[in-house]
Coordinates of C-alpha atoms in Angstrom, one line a residue:
Chain A
M1 CA -133.8 114.7 171.7
S2 CA -133.2 111.0 171.7
R3 CA -131.0 111.4 174.7
K4 CA -133.7 113.3 176.5
H5 CA -136.0 110.5 175.6
E6 CA -133.7 107.8 176.8
R7 CA -133.0 109.7 180.2
E8 CA -136.7 110.2 180.6
G9 CA -137.5 106.6 179.8
F10 CA -134.8 105.3 182.0
S11 CA -135.8 107.3 185.1
E12 CA -139.5 106.6 184.5
N13 CA -138.7 102.9 184.1
K14 CA -136.8 102.8 187.3
R15 CA -139.2 104.8 189.2
T16 CA -142.4 103.4 188.0
G17 CA -141.5 100.1 186.4
K18 CA -144.9 99.0 185.1
D19 CA -146.2 102.1 183.7
V20 CA -143.7 102.4 180.9
D21 CA -144.8 103.8 177.7
V22 CA -144.2 100.9 175.3
D23 CA -144.3 103.1 172.3
A24 CA -141.6 105.4 173.6
L25 CA -139.5 102.5 174.6
S26 CA -139.6 100.9 171.3
E27 CA -138.9 104.2 169.8
A28 CA -135.9 104.6 172.1
L29 CA -134.7 101.1 171.2
E30 CA -135.0 101.9 167.6
S31 CA -133.1 105.1 168.1
V32 CA -130.3 103.2 170.0
E33 CA -130.2 100.6 167.2
R34 CA -129.8 103.5 164.7
V35 CA -127.1 105.0 166.9
L36 CA -125.4 101.7 167.0
R37 CA -125.7 101.3 163.3
L38 CA -124.4 104.7 162.6
S39 CA -121.6 104.3 165.1
N40 CA -120.5 101.1 163.4
E41 CA -120.7 102.8 160.1
A42 CA -118.7 105.6 161.5
R43 CA -116.1 103.2 163.0
R44 CA -115.9 101.4 159.7
A45 CA -115.5 104.8 157.9
S46 CA -112.9 105.7 160.5
T47 CA -111.0 102.5 160.0
N48 CA -111.1 103.0 156.3
L49 CA -110.0 106.6 156.8
K50 CA -107.1 105.3 159.0
E51 CA -106.2 102.9 156.3
Y52 CA -106.3 105.6 153.7
A53 CA -104.3 107.9 155.9
E54 CA -101.8 105.2 156.4
N55 CA -101.6 104.6 152.8
A56 CA -101.3 108.3 152.2
S57 CA -98.5 108.4 154.8
K58 CA -96.8 105.5 153.1
S59 CA -97.3 107.0 149.7
S60 CA -96.1 110.4 150.8
N61 CA -93.0 108.7 152.4
Q62 CA -92.5 106.9 149.1
L63 CA -93.0 110.2 147.3
S64 CA -90.5 111.8 149.6
V65 CA -88.0 109.1 148.8
N66 CA -88.7 109.3 145.1
V67 CA -88.4 113.1 145.2
Q68 CA -85.1 112.7 147.0
Q69 CA -84.0 110.3 144.2
L70 CA -85.2 112.8 141.6
A71 CA -83.3 115.6 143.4
T72 CA -80.1 113.4 143.3
A73 CA -80.7 112.6 139.7
S74 CA -81.3 116.2 138.7
Q75 CA -78.2 117.2 140.7
Q76 CA -76.3 114.6 138.7
V77 CA -77.8 115.9 135.5
S78 CA -76.7 119.4 136.5
E79 CA -73.2 118.2 137.3
G80 CA -73.0 116.2 134.1
A81 CA -74.3 119.2 132.1
Q82 CA -71.6 121.4 133.7
R83 CA -68.9 118.8 133.0
L84 CA -70.2 118.6 129.4
S85 CA -70.1 122.4 129.2
K86 CA -66.5 122.4 130.4
I87 CA -65.5 119.6 128.0
A88 CA -67.2 121.6 125.2
E89 CA -65.2 124.7 126.2
E90 CA -61.9 122.6 126.1
S91 CA -62.9 121.2 122.8
A92 CA -63.5 124.7 121.5
K93 CA -60.0 125.6 122.7
N94 CA -58.6 122.5 121.1
M95 CA -60.4 123.3 117.9
N96 CA -59.0 126.9 118.0
A97 CA -55.5 125.4 118.4
L98 CA -56.3 123.1 115.4
F99 CA -57.4 126.1 113.5
T100 CA -54.2 127.9 114.2
L101 CA -52.2 124.8 113.1
L102 CA -54.3 124.5 109.9
N103 CA -53.7 128.2 109.2
E104 CA -50.0 127.8 109.8
T105 CA -49.9 124.7 107.5
S106 CA -51.8 126.7 104.9
K107 CA -49.2 129.5 105.2
S108 CA -46.3 127.1 105.2
S109 CA -47.6 125.3 102.1
Q110 CA -48.0 128.7 100.4
T111 CA -44.4 129.6 101.4
V112 CA -43.2 126.2 100.1
N113 CA -45.1 126.9 96.9
A114 CA -43.4 130.3 96.5
T115 CA -40.0 128.8 97.1
A116 CA -40.7 126.0 94.7
Q117 CA -41.7 128.7 92.1
E118 CA -38.4 130.5 92.8
T119 CA -36.4 127.3 92.5
L120 CA -38.2 126.6 89.2
G121 CA -37.1 130.0 87.9
R122 CA -33.5 129.2 88.9
A123 CA -33.7 125.7 87.3
N124 CA -34.9 127.4 84.2
Q125 CA -31.9 129.8 84.4
V126 CA -29.6 126.8 84.8
V127 CA -31.1 125.2 81.7
E128 CA -30.7 128.4 79.8
A129 CA -27.2 129.1 80.9
G130 CA -26.3 125.4 80.3
S131 CA -27.6 125.7 76.7
K132 CA -25.5 128.8 76.2
A133 CA -22.5 127.1 77.8
T134 CA -23.0 124.1 75.5
Q135 CA -23.1 126.4 72.5
S136 CA -19.9 128.1 73.7
I137 CA -18.2 124.8 74.3
N138 CA -19.2 123.6 70.8
N139 CA -17.7 126.9 69.4
I140 CA -14.5 126.3 71.5
R141 CA -14.3 122.8 70.2
D142 CA -14.6 124.0 66.6
R143 CA -11.9 126.5 67.2
I144 CA -9.7 123.9 68.8
E145 CA -10.3 121.7 65.8
N146 CA -9.1 124.6 63.6
V147 CA -6.1 125.1 65.9
L148 CA -5.3 121.4 65.6
K149 CA -5.5 121.5 61.8
A150 CA -3.3 124.6 61.7
V151 CA -0.8 123.1 64.1
E152 CA -0.7 119.9 62.1
N153 CA -0.1 121.9 58.9
M154 CA 2.6 123.9 60.7
T155 CA 4.2 120.7 62.0
S156 CA 4.4 119.2 58.5
T157 CA 5.8 122.5 57.2
I158 CA 8.4 122.4 59.9
E159 CA 9.2 118.9 59.0
R160 CA 9.9 120.0 55.4
V161 CA 11.9 122.9 56.6
G162 CA 13.8 120.6 58.9
Q163 CA 14.6 118.3 55.9
L164 CA 15.8 121.4 54.0
T165 CA 18.0 122.4 56.9
G166 CA 19.4 118.8 56.9
S167 CA 20.2 119.3 53.2
I168 CA 21.8 122.6 53.9
T169 CA 23.9 121.0 56.6
D170 CA 24.9 118.3 54.2
V171 CA 25.8 120.8 51.6
A172 CA 27.8 122.8 54.1
G173 CA 29.6 119.7 55.2
Q174 CA 30.5 118.8 51.6
T175 CA 31.5 122.4 50.9
N176 CA 33.7 122.3 54.0
M177 CA 35.3 119.1 52.7
L178 CA 35.8 120.6 49.3
A179 CA 37.4 123.7 50.9
L180 CA 39.6 121.5 53.0
N181 CA 40.8 119.4 50.0
A182 CA 41.3 122.7 48.1
A183 CA 43.4 124.0 50.9
I184 CA 45.4 120.8 51.0
E185 CA 45.8 120.9 47.2
A186 CA 46.9 124.6 47.4
A187 CA 49.4 123.9 50.1
R188 CA 50.9 121.0 48.3
V189 CA 51.7 123.1 45.2
G190 CA 53.4 125.6 47.5
E191 CA 53.8 129.3 46.7
A192 CA 51.7 129.0 43.4
G193 CA 48.7 127.8 45.4
R194 CA 48.7 130.6 47.9
G195 CA 45.9 132.7 46.3
F196 CA 43.9 129.5 45.8
A197 CA 44.5 128.7 49.5
V198 CA 42.9 132.1 50.5
V199 CA 39.8 131.3 48.4
A200 CA 39.6 127.8 49.9
D201 CA 39.9 129.3 53.3
A202 CA 37.1 131.8 52.6
V203 CA 34.9 129.0 51.2
K204 CA 35.7 127.0 54.3
N205 CA 34.6 129.9 56.5
L206 CA 31.4 130.3 54.5
A207 CA 30.7 126.6 54.8
G208 CA 31.3 126.9 58.6
Q209 CA 28.9 129.8 58.8
T210 CA 26.3 128.0 56.7
R211 CA 26.6 125.0 58.9
D212 CA 26.3 127.1 62.1
T213 CA 23.3 128.9 60.6
A214 CA 21.8 125.6 59.6
N215 CA 22.4 124.3 63.1
E216 CA 20.7 127.3 64.6
A217 CA 17.8 126.9 62.2
E218 CA 17.6 123.2 63.2
A219 CA 17.6 124.1 66.9
S220 CA 14.8 126.7 66.2
I221 CA 13.0 124.1 64.1
N222 CA 13.3 121.6 66.9
S223 CA 11.9 124.0 69.5
M224 CA 9.2 124.9 67.1
K225 CA 8.5 121.2 66.7
E226 CA 8.4 120.8 70.4
A227 CA 6.1 123.8 70.8
G228 CA 3.9 122.5 68.0
S229 CA 3.6 119.1 69.7
T230 CA 2.9 120.8 73.0
V231 CA 0.2 123.0 71.4
L232 CA -1.1 119.8 69.7
S233 CA -1.3 117.8 73.0
L234 CA -2.7 120.9 74.8
S235 CA -5.3 121.4 72.1
Q236 CA -6.2 117.7 72.3
D237 CA -6.5 117.9 76.1
S238 CA -8.6 121.0 75.6
S239 CA -10.7 119.2 73.1
K240 CA -11.2 116.3 75.5
E241 CA -11.9 118.7 78.4
S242 CA -14.4 120.5 76.3
V243 CA -16.1 117.2 75.6
S244 CA -16.2 116.3 79.2
G245 CA -17.3 119.9 80.0
A246 CA -20.1 119.5 77.5
E247 CA -21.0 116.2 79.2
L248 CA -21.0 117.9 82.6
I249 CA -23.2 120.7 81.3
N250 CA -25.6 118.2 79.8
A251 CA -25.7 116.4 83.1
A252 CA -26.4 119.8 84.9
I253 CA -29.2 120.6 82.4
E254 CA -30.7 117.1 82.9
G255 CA -30.4 117.6 86.7
A256 CA -32.2 121.0 86.4
S257 CA -34.9 119.4 84.3
Q258 CA -35.4 116.7 87.0
V259 CA -35.5 119.5 89.6
K260 CA -38.2 121.2 87.5
A261 CA -40.2 118.0 87.3
A262 CA -39.8 117.5 91.1
I263 CA -40.9 121.1 91.7
H264 CA -44.0 120.6 89.6
N265 CA -44.8 117.6 91.8
V266 CA -44.1 119.6 95.0
A267 CA -46.3 122.5 93.8
K268 CA -49.1 120.0 93.0
I269 CA -48.8 118.3 96.3
M270 CA -48.8 121.7 98.1
E271 CA -52.0 122.7 96.2
D272 CA -53.6 119.5 97.2
L273 CA -52.4 120.0 100.8
N274 CA -53.8 123.5 100.8
A275 CA -57.1 122.4 99.5
Q276 CA -57.3 119.7 102.1
V277 CA -56.3 122.2 104.8
Q278 CA -59.2 124.5 103.6
Q279 CA -61.5 121.5 103.8
G280 CA -60.2 120.7 107.2
M281 CA -60.8 124.3 108.3
A282 CA -64.3 124.2 107.0
A283 CA -64.9 120.9 108.9
A284 CA -63.3 122.4 112.0
R285 CA -65.7 125.4 111.7
E286 CA -68.6 123.0 111.6
V287 CA -67.2 121.2 114.6
V288 CA -66.8 124.4 116.5
K289 CA -70.4 125.4 115.6
G290 CA -71.5 121.9 116.9
I291 CA -69.5 122.4 120.1
D292 CA -71.1 125.8 120.6
E293 CA -74.5 124.3 120.3
V294 CA -73.6 121.4 122.6
S295 CA -72.3 124.0 125.0
S296 CA -75.4 126.1 125.0
V297 CA -77.6 123.0 125.2
A298 CA -75.6 121.8 128.1
Q299 CA -76.0 125.1 129.8
E300 CA -79.7 125.1 129.2
S301 CA -79.8 121.6 130.5
A302 CA -77.9 122.6 133.5
S303 CA -80.2 125.5 134.3
A304 CA -83.2 123.3 133.6
A305 CA -81.8 120.7 136.0
E306 CA -81.3 123.4 138.6
E307 CA -84.8 124.6 138.1
S308 CA -86.0 121.0 138.3
S309 CA -84.0 120.6 141.4
A310 CA -85.7 123.7 143.0
G311 CA -89.1 122.2 141.9
V312 CA -88.1 118.9 143.5
E313 CA -87.3 120.7 146.7
E314 CA -90.7 122.3 146.7
Q315 CA -92.2 119.0 145.9
S316 CA -90.3 117.4 148.7
A317 CA -91.5 120.0 151.2
A318 CA -95.1 119.4 149.9
A319 CA -94.6 115.7 150.3
E320 CA -93.3 116.1 153.8
E321 CA -96.2 118.3 154.7
M322 CA -98.5 115.8 153.2
A323 CA -97.0 113.1 155.3
T324 CA -97.4 115.2 158.4
I325 CA -101.0 115.9 157.6
S326 CA -101.6 112.2 156.9
K327 CA -100.0 111.4 160.3
R328 CA -102.3 113.9 162.0
I329 CA -105.3 112.5 160.2
M330 CA -104.2 109.1 161.3
D331 CA -103.9 110.3 164.9
E332 CA -107.2 112.2 164.8
T333 CA -108.8 109.1 163.3
A334 CA -107.4 106.9 166.0
Q335 CA -108.8 109.2 168.7
A336 CA -112.1 109.4 166.9
E337 CA -112.1 105.6 166.7
T338 CA -111.5 105.3 170.5
R339 CA -114.3 107.7 171.1
L340 CA -116.5 105.9 168.7
N341 CA -115.7 102.7 170.5
G342 CA -116.7 104.3 173.8
I343 CA -119.9 105.5 172.2
L344 CA -120.5 102.1 170.8
A345 CA -119.9 100.5 174.3
E346 CA -122.3 103.0 175.9
A347 CA -124.9 102.4 173.1
E348 CA -124.7 98.7 173.5
K349 CA -125.2 99.0 177.3
L350 CA -128.2 101.3 176.6
Q351 CA -129.5 98.8 174.1
E352 CA -129.4 96.0 176.7
I353 CA -131.1 98.2 179.3
L354 CA -133.7 99.1 176.8
R355 CA -134.2 95.5 175.9
S356 CA -134.5 94.4 179.5
L357 CA -137.0 97.2 180.0
A358 CA -138.9 96.2 177.0
G359 CA -138.5 92.5 177.8
Chain B
M1 CA 55.4 131.2 53.1
T2 CA 58.9 131.4 54.5
S3 CA 61.3 128.5 54.8
N4 CA 60.9 128.2 58.6
E5 CA 57.2 127.8 58.2
S6 CA 55.5 124.6 57.2
Q7 CA 51.9 123.6 56.3
I8 CA 50.2 120.9 58.3
V9 CA 46.8 119.3 58.2
L10 CA 45.3 119.6 61.7
F11 CA 43.2 116.6 62.9
S12 CA 42.0 115.2 66.2
L13 CA 41.9 111.8 67.8
D14 CA 40.4 111.2 71.2
G15 CA 40.4 114.9 72.1
V16 CA 44.1 115.3 71.2
L17 CA 45.3 117.6 68.3
Y18 CA 47.6 116.1 65.7
G19 CA 49.3 117.6 62.7
T20 CA 50.9 116.0 59.7
D21 CA 52.8 117.6 56.8
V22 CA 50.4 118.6 54.1
H23 CA 52.6 116.8 51.5
Q24 CA 51.8 113.5 53.2
V25 CA 48.0 114.0 52.7
R26 CA 46.5 113.8 49.2
E27 CA 42.9 114.5 50.2
V28 CA 40.2 114.0 52.9
R29 CA 37.1 111.9 52.4
E30 CA 33.9 111.0 54.3
V31 CA 33.9 107.6 56.0
Q32 CA 31.7 105.5 53.8
D33 CA 31.6 102.4 51.6
I34 CA 34.3 100.5 53.5
T35 CA 34.3 96.8 52.8
P36 CA 35.6 94.7 55.7
V37 CA 38.3 92.2 54.7
P38 CA 38.8 88.8 56.5
Y39 CA 42.2 87.9 58.1
A40 CA 43.4 91.6 57.9
P41 CA 45.3 93.0 60.9
F42 CA 42.9 94.1 63.7
Y43 CA 43.5 97.8 62.9
V44 CA 42.6 97.5 59.3
E45 CA 38.9 98.6 58.8
G46 CA 38.7 97.2 55.3
V47 CA 39.1 98.6 51.7
T48 CA 37.4 101.3 49.9
N49 CA 37.0 102.4 46.3
L50 CA 38.8 105.7 45.6
R51 CA 37.8 106.7 42.1
G52 CA 38.4 103.2 40.8
E53 CA 41.5 102.7 43.0
V54 CA 41.0 100.1 45.8
I55 CA 42.9 101.3 48.9
P56 CA 43.2 99.9 52.4
V57 CA 41.7 101.8 55.3
I58 CA 43.1 101.6 58.8
D59 CA 41.6 102.9 62.0
L60 CA 44.2 105.2 63.7
R61 CA 42.4 104.7 67.1
K62 CA 43.0 100.9 66.8
R63 CA 46.5 101.5 65.5
F64 CA 47.3 103.7 68.5
G65 CA 45.6 101.4 71.0
I66 CA 43.0 104.0 71.9
R67 CA 39.6 102.8 72.9
E68 CA 37.2 102.5 70.0
K69 CA 34.5 105.0 69.2
D70 CA 31.5 104.8 66.9
K71 CA 32.1 106.8 63.6
D72 CA 30.0 109.9 63.2
E73 CA 29.6 112.7 60.6
R74 CA 32.8 114.3 61.9
S75 CA 34.9 111.2 61.3
K76 CA 37.0 111.4 58.2
I77 CA 39.4 109.4 56.1
M78 CA 42.7 111.0 55.4
I79 CA 44.3 109.7 52.2
V80 CA 48.0 109.4 53.0
V81 CA 50.6 109.2 50.2
Q82 CA 53.4 106.5 50.4
D83 CA 56.5 108.2 48.9
E84 CA 58.2 105.3 47.1
D85 CA 55.5 104.0 44.8
K86 CA 52.8 106.6 45.3
K87 CA 50.6 104.0 46.8
V88 CA 48.0 105.5 49.2
V89 CA 46.4 104.3 52.5
G90 CA 43.3 105.7 54.1
I91 CA 43.5 106.6 57.8
I92 CA 40.3 107.1 59.8
V93 CA 40.5 110.0 62.4
D94 CA 37.9 111.6 64.6
S95 CA 37.9 114.8 62.6
V96 CA 40.0 116.9 60.2
M97 CA 40.0 120.6 61.0
E98 CA 42.0 122.7 58.6
V99 CA 45.3 123.3 56.8
M100 CA 47.5 125.6 58.9
S101 CA 51.0 127.1 59.0
I102 CA 53.3 126.4 61.9
S103 CA 56.5 128.1 62.6
Q104 CA 59.8 126.3 63.4
N105 CA 60.0 128.6 66.5
D106 CA 56.8 127.1 67.9
T107 CA 58.0 123.5 67.3
E108 CA 60.0 121.4 69.7
R109 CA 61.5 118.1 69.0
T110 CA 60.4 115.1 70.9
P111 CA 62.4 114.8 74.2
D112 CA 64.7 111.7 73.8
I113 CA 63.4 110.2 77.0
L114 CA 60.0 109.7 75.2
T115 CA 61.5 108.1 72.2
T116 CA 61.2 104.4 71.8
A117 CA 61.7 102.1 68.8
D118 CA 58.1 102.5 67.8
S119 CA 57.7 106.2 68.6
D120 CA 59.9 107.5 65.8
C121 CA 56.7 108.5 64.0
V122 CA 56.3 111.3 66.5
L123 CA 58.3 114.3 65.1
G124 CA 57.7 116.8 67.8
V125 CA 55.2 119.1 69.5
A126 CA 53.9 122.4 68.1
K127 CA 52.3 125.2 70.2
R128 CA 49.2 126.9 69.0
G129 CA 48.1 129.4 71.6
E130 CA 47.3 127.3 74.7
D131 CA 46.9 124.1 72.6
L132 CA 49.6 121.6 71.8
I133 CA 49.7 119.8 68.4
I134 CA 51.5 116.5 68.2
L135 CA 53.3 116.4 64.9
L136 CA 53.2 112.9 63.2
D137 CA 55.0 111.3 60.3
L138 CA 52.0 109.4 59.0
Q139 CA 54.2 107.5 56.5
K140 CA 56.0 106.0 59.4
V141 CA 52.8 105.3 61.2
V142 CA 51.7 103.3 58.2
S143 CA 54.8 101.2 58.2
K144 CA 56.2 99.3 55.3
K145 CA 55.1 96.1 56.8
D146 CA 51.6 97.4 57.3
V147 CA 51.6 98.6 53.7
E148 CA 52.7 95.2 52.5
A149 CA 50.0 93.6 54.6
T150 CA 47.5 96.0 53.1
R151 CA 48.9 95.5 49.6
T152 CA 48.2 91.8 49.9
I153 CA 44.7 92.8 50.8
E154 CA 44.7 95.2 47.9
E155 CA 45.6 92.5 45.5
L156 CA 43.1 90.2 47.1
A157 CA 40.4 92.8 46.7
A158 CA 41.5 93.7 43.2
S159 CA 41.4 90.1 42.1
S160 CA 38.0 89.7 43.9
V161 CA 36.8 92.6 41.8
E162 CA 37.8 90.7 38.6
S163 CA 36.6 87.3 39.8
P164 CA 34.1 87.5 42.6
M165 CA 34.7 83.9 43.7
P166 CA 38.4 83.4 44.3
E167 CA 39.5 79.9 45.1
T168 CA 41.3 81.0 48.3
S169 CA 38.3 82.6 49.9
S170 CA 35.1 80.9 51.0
P171 CA 31.9 82.7 49.9
E172 CA 30.6 82.8 53.5
I173 CA 33.5 84.9 54.8
L174 CA 33.4 87.3 51.9
G175 CA 29.6 87.4 52.1

């Protein structure tokens, strides 16, 4: 309507000049001024819009960059979570190995304990046998003492018998001498002494036999003496050996007692070890539980990161779209501004014309 | 006992058998209680008391020049009778075995070639199975000179019995 007015006013002005409707003119001028004002406002709005669009573009670019960074970060999170998951798996494996070891240790300690108990039994047997042996040796020693006494008695008896044999030999020698002298006497008296000589000869023979018998007895006594002293020294050796045997047995008993004490210590240590192994196994179970939790958390975290990654991609696309739209807004705004500038230029020309007309 | 048999006392010295007529031997005694006498001949062992009678004792080993040997329980003193005055002398031998008979048939005289001035005390050799017995005249073995020498000792010993400190002997030697 205002354009119709302006065209009418313009043509009328040119054609007629002086018969211009003043009211219409001023109305047109006012209209143009309004157009100008509006156009300026529009241009200002457009400039603002461009600025906003630019900002929007910049922001969306920034957003895009941030989103990219976020994507990278969430990728890293995902990778880290996967690595953690792997580590957790390996830890779980290691813990299983540890478990096996602890189990074996427990079994070994039980075996050691069983062996220790067995050894304890044997040590007890040694102690028992040793006590019996000591008793036996004491009995043997007593018997040897008896043997020694008997042999000593026998030896003194033999000594006495030996003295008797010596006397017999002496008597035999004297008898022999008497017989010899009797024979000499008988021979010196000649025929008359003949009967006497026979007797003397018989006596001489008897003395000889007595001497021989006494010599044999002495030989027997000497070998008895020898045998006696052999028995004596053997018995003394046996006595000594029985003493050293008793000492050895006592040493063995003492050794067995020490073994027993040592075994008690070993058993105690094994019990402690077993208890510690049980504690270790309980702790290991806790650790495995913790690792399982870590593992599941890591997996959750990995899947969350993947989801987040997907979200980021979507966001990224949205940001890019936004950037494109901002660009188009900017372009459109720039075109609108150009057109507005054209409108403004035309409106200003129109204003001038109108002023000159009104002028 | 026939006339061609004789009785001898059999004794031994250094492994050799000797025989002497039984009439020359009065008795046999153990070797004991011999008192050594100073300045006596080397073969004189000393004197001994035979039932109150002091008699000289000689060692036949020393007299025969045989190496000496320690006396043992087999060693004996043969109391030998001196014919003339019935004086006796003790003779130590290794052992005295027995009184035995020997036959003249088993006896041989000493071959002349073995006879020397000093060996007239050996009367001959008798056989006894495989063994040989040297027959001795012990009275000749104990010569008159020896007997005189021993008689001097006898007298000395006898006087020493009566007076223990004879002027001719020093106490140290008799000790």
